[in-house]
PDB file of C-alpha atoms in Angstrom:
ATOM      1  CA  UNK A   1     -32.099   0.420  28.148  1.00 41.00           C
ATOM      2  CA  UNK A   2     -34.003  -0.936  25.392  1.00 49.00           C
ATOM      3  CA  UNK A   3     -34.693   1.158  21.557  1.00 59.00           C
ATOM      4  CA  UNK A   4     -38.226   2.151  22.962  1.00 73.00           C
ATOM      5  CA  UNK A   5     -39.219   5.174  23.291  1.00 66.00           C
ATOM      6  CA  UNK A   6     -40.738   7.183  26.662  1.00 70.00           C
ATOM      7  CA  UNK A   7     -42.684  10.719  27.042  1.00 68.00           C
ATOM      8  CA  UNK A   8     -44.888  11.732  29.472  1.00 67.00           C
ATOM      9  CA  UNK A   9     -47.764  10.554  28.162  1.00 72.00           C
ATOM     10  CA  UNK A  10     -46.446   6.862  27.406  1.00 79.00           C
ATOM     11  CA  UNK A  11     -43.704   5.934  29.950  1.00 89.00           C
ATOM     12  CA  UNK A  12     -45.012   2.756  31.761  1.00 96.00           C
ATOM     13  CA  UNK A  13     -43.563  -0.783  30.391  1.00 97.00           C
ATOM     14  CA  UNK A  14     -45.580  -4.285  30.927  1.00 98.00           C
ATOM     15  CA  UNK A  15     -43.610  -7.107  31.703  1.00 98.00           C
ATOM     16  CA  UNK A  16     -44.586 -10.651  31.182  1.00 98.00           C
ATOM     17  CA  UNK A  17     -43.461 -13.938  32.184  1.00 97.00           C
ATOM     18  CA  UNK A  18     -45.095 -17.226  31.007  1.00 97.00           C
ATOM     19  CA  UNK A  19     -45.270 -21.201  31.164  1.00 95.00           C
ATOM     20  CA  UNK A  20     -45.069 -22.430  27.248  1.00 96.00           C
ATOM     21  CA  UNK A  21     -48.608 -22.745  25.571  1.00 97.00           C
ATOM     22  CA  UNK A  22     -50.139 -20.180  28.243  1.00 98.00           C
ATOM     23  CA  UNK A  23     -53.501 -19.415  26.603  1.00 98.00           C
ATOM     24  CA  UNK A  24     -53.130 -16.018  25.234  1.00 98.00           C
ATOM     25  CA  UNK A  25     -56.820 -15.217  26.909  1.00 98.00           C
ATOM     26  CA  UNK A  26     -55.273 -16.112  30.459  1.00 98.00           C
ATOM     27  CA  UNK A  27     -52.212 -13.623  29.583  1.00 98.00           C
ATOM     28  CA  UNK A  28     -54.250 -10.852  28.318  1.00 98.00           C
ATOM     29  CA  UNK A  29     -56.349 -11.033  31.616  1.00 98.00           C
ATOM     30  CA  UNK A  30     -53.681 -10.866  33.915  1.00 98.00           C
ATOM     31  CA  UNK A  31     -52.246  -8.004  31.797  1.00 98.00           C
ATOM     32  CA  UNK A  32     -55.255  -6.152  32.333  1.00 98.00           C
ATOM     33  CA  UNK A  33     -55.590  -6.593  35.842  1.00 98.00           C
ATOM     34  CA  UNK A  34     -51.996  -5.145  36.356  1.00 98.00           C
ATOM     35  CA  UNK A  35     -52.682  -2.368  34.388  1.00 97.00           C
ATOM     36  CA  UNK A  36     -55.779  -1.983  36.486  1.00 97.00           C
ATOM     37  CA  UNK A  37     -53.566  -2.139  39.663  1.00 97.00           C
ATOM     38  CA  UNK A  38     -51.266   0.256  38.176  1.00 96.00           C
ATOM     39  CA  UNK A  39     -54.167   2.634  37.551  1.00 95.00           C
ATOM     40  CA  UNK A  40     -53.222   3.330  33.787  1.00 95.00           C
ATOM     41  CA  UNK A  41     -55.086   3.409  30.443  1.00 94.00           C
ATOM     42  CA  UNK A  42     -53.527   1.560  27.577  1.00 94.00           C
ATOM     43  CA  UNK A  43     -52.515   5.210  26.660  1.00 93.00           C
ATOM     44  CA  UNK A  44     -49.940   5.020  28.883  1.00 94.00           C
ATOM     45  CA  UNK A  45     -48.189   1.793  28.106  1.00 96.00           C
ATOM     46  CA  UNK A  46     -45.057   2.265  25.570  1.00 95.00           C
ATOM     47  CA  UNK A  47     -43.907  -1.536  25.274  1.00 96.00           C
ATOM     48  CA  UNK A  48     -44.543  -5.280  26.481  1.00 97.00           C
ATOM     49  CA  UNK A  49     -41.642  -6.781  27.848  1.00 98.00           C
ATOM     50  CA  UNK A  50     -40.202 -10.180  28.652  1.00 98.00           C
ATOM     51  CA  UNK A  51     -37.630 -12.832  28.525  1.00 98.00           C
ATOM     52  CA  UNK A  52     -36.273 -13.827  25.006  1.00 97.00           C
ATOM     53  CA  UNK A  53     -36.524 -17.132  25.400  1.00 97.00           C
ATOM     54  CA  UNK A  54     -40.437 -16.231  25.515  1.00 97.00           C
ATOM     55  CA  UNK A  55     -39.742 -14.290  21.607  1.00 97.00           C
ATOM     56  CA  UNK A  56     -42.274 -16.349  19.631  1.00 97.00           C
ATOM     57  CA  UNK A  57     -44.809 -16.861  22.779  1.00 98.00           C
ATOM     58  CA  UNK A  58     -48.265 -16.808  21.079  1.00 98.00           C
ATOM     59  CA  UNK A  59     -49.365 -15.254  24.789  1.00 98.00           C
ATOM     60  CA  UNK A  60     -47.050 -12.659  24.792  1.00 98.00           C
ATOM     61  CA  UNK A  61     -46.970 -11.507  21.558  1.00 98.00           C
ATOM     62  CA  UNK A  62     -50.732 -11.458  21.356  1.00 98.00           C
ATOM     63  CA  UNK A  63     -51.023  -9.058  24.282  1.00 98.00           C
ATOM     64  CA  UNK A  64     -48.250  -6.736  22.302  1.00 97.00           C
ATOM     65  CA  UNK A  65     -50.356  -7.448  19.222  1.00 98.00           C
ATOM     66  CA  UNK A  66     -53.850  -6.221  21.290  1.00 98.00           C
ATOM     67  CA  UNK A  67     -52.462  -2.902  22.741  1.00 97.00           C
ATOM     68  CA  UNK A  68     -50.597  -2.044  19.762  1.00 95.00           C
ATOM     69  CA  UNK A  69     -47.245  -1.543  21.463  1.00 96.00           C
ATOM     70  CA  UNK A  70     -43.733  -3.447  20.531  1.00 96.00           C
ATOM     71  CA  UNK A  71     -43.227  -6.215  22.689  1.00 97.00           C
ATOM     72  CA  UNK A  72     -39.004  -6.528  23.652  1.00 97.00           C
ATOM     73  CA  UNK A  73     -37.343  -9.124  24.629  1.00 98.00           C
ATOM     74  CA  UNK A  74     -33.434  -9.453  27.023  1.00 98.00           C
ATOM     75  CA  UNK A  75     -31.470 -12.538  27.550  1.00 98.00           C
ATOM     76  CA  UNK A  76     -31.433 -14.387  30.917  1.00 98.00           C
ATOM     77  CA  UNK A  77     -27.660 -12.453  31.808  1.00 97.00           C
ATOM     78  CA  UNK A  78     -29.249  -8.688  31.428  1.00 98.00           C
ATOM     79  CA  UNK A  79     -32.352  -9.392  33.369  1.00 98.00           C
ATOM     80  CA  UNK A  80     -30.247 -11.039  36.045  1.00 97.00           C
ATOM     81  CA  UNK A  81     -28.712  -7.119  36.373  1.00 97.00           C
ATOM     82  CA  UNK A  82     -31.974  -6.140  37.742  1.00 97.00           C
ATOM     83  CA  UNK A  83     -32.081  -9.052  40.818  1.00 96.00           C
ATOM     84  CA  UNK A  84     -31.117  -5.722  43.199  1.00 97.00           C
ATOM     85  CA  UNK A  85     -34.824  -3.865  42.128  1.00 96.00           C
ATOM     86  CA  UNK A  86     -37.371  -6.509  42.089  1.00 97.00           C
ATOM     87  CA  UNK A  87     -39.603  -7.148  44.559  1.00 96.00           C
ATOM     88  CA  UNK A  88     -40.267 -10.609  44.582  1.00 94.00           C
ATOM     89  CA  UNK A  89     -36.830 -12.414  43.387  1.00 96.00           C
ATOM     90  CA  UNK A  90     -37.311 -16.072  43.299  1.00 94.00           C
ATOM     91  CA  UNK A  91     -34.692 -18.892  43.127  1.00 94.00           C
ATOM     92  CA  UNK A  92     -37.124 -20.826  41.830  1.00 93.00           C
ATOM     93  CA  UNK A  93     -37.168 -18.944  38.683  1.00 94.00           C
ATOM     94  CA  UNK A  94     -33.082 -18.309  38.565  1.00 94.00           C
ATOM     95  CA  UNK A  95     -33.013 -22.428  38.713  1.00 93.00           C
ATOM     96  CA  UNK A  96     -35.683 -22.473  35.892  1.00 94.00           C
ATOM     97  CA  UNK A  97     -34.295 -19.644  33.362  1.00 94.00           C
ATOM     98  CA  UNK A  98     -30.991 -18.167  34.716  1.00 94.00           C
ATOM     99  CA  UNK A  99     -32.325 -15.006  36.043  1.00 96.00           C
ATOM    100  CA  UNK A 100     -33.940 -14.373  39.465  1.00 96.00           C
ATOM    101  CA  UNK A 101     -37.376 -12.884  38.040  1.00 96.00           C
ATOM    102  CA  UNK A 102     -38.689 -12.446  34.437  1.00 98.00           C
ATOM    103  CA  UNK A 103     -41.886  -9.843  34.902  1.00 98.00           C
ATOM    104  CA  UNK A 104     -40.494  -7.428  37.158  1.00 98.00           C
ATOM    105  CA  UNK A 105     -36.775  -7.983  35.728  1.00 98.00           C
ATOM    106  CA  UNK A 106     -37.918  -7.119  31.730  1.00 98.00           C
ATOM    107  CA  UNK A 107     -40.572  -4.286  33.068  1.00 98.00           C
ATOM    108  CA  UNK A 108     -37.378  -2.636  35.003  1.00 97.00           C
ATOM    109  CA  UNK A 109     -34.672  -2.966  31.967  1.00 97.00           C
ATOM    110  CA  UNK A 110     -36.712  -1.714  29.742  1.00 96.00           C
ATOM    111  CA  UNK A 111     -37.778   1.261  31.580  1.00 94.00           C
ATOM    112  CA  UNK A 112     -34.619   2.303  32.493  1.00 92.00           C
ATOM    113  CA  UNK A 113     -32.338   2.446  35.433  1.00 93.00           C
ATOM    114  CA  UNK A 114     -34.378   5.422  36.498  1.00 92.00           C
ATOM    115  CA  UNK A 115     -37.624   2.937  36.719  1.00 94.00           C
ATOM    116  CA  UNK A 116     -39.163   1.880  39.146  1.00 95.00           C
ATOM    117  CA  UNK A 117     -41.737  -1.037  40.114  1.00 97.00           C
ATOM    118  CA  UNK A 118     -45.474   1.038  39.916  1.00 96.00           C
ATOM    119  CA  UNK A 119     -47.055  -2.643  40.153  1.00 97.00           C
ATOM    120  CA  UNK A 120     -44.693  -5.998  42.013  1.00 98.00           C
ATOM    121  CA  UNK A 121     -45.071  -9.187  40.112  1.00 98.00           C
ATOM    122  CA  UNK A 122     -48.738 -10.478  39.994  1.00 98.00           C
ATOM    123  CA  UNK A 123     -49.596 -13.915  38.785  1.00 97.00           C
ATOM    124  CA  UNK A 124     -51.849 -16.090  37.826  1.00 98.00           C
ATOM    125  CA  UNK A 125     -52.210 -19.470  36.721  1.00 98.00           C
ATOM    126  CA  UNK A 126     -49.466 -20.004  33.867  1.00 97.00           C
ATOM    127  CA  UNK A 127     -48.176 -16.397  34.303  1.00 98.00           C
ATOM    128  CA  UNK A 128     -46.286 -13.250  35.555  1.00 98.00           C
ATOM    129  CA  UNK A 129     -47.015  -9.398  35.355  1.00 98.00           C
ATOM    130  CA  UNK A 130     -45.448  -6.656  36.513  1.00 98.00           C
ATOM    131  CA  UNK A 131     -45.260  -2.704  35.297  1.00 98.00           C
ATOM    132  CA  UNK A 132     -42.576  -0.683  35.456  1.00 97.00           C
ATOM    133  CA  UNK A 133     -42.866   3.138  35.362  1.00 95.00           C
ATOM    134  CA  UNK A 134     -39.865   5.378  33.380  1.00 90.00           C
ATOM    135  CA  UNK A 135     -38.216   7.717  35.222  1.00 79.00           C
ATOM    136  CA  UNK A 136     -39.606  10.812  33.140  1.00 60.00           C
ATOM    137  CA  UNK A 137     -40.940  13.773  35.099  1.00 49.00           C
ATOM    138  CA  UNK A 138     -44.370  14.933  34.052  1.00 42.00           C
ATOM    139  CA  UNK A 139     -44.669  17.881  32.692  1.00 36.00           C
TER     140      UNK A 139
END
């Protein structure tokens, strides 16, 4: 698990996955529309997260930079760990970046391993989003 913090109010991650030079408007779009699907408010998002070789994405980092949360970033090896949760695992994407899904993969590890997928990988264009909801009980 990742050095974010979850409570009950903010326990949903957004994961991201992106060609290079996505257009940050096209990113922050689809990240909206998941969060729509997901029926949360911004409230309840705690971090962005995504692939590391995506660390300096203008894209991502804008849409961490517009909902004021951290964005986080794991290596190809620990979101491979997650292949057994995701919804949508694609060989495509293993033979692209090393890991068999980047949106769902980064939304589950840094959740948790009590997470689970509130919203499967959407995409559109140039990109991937998924949310991933801690484990936390609600008060």
């Amino acid at each position: 698990m990742s050095d974010i913090s979850f409570d009950t109010a903010r326990r949903h991650v957004l994961g991201l996955g992106c060609e290079r030079g996505t257009p940050p408007a096209e990113m922050l779009a689809l990240a909206i529309e998941a969060l729509d699907a997901a029926t949360i408010s911004v409230a309840e998002l705690t971090a962005i997260a995504s692939i590391d070789s995506r660390r300096l994405e203008p894209a991502i980092l804008a849409v961490a930079a517009h909902f004021s949360v951290p964005a986080v970033f794991f290596g190809a090896l620990r979101l491979e760990e997650e292949t057994s949760r995701l919804a949508n695992p694609s060989a495509i994407v293993f033979a692209r970046v090393g890991c068999h899904g980047v949106s769902e993969a980064a939304a589950l590890a840094a959740a948790g391993p009590d997470a689970e997928l509130a919203v499967a990988k959407i995409k559109s264009a140039h990109a991937t989003a998924a949310v991933a909801r801690c484990g936390l009980q609600k008060a």
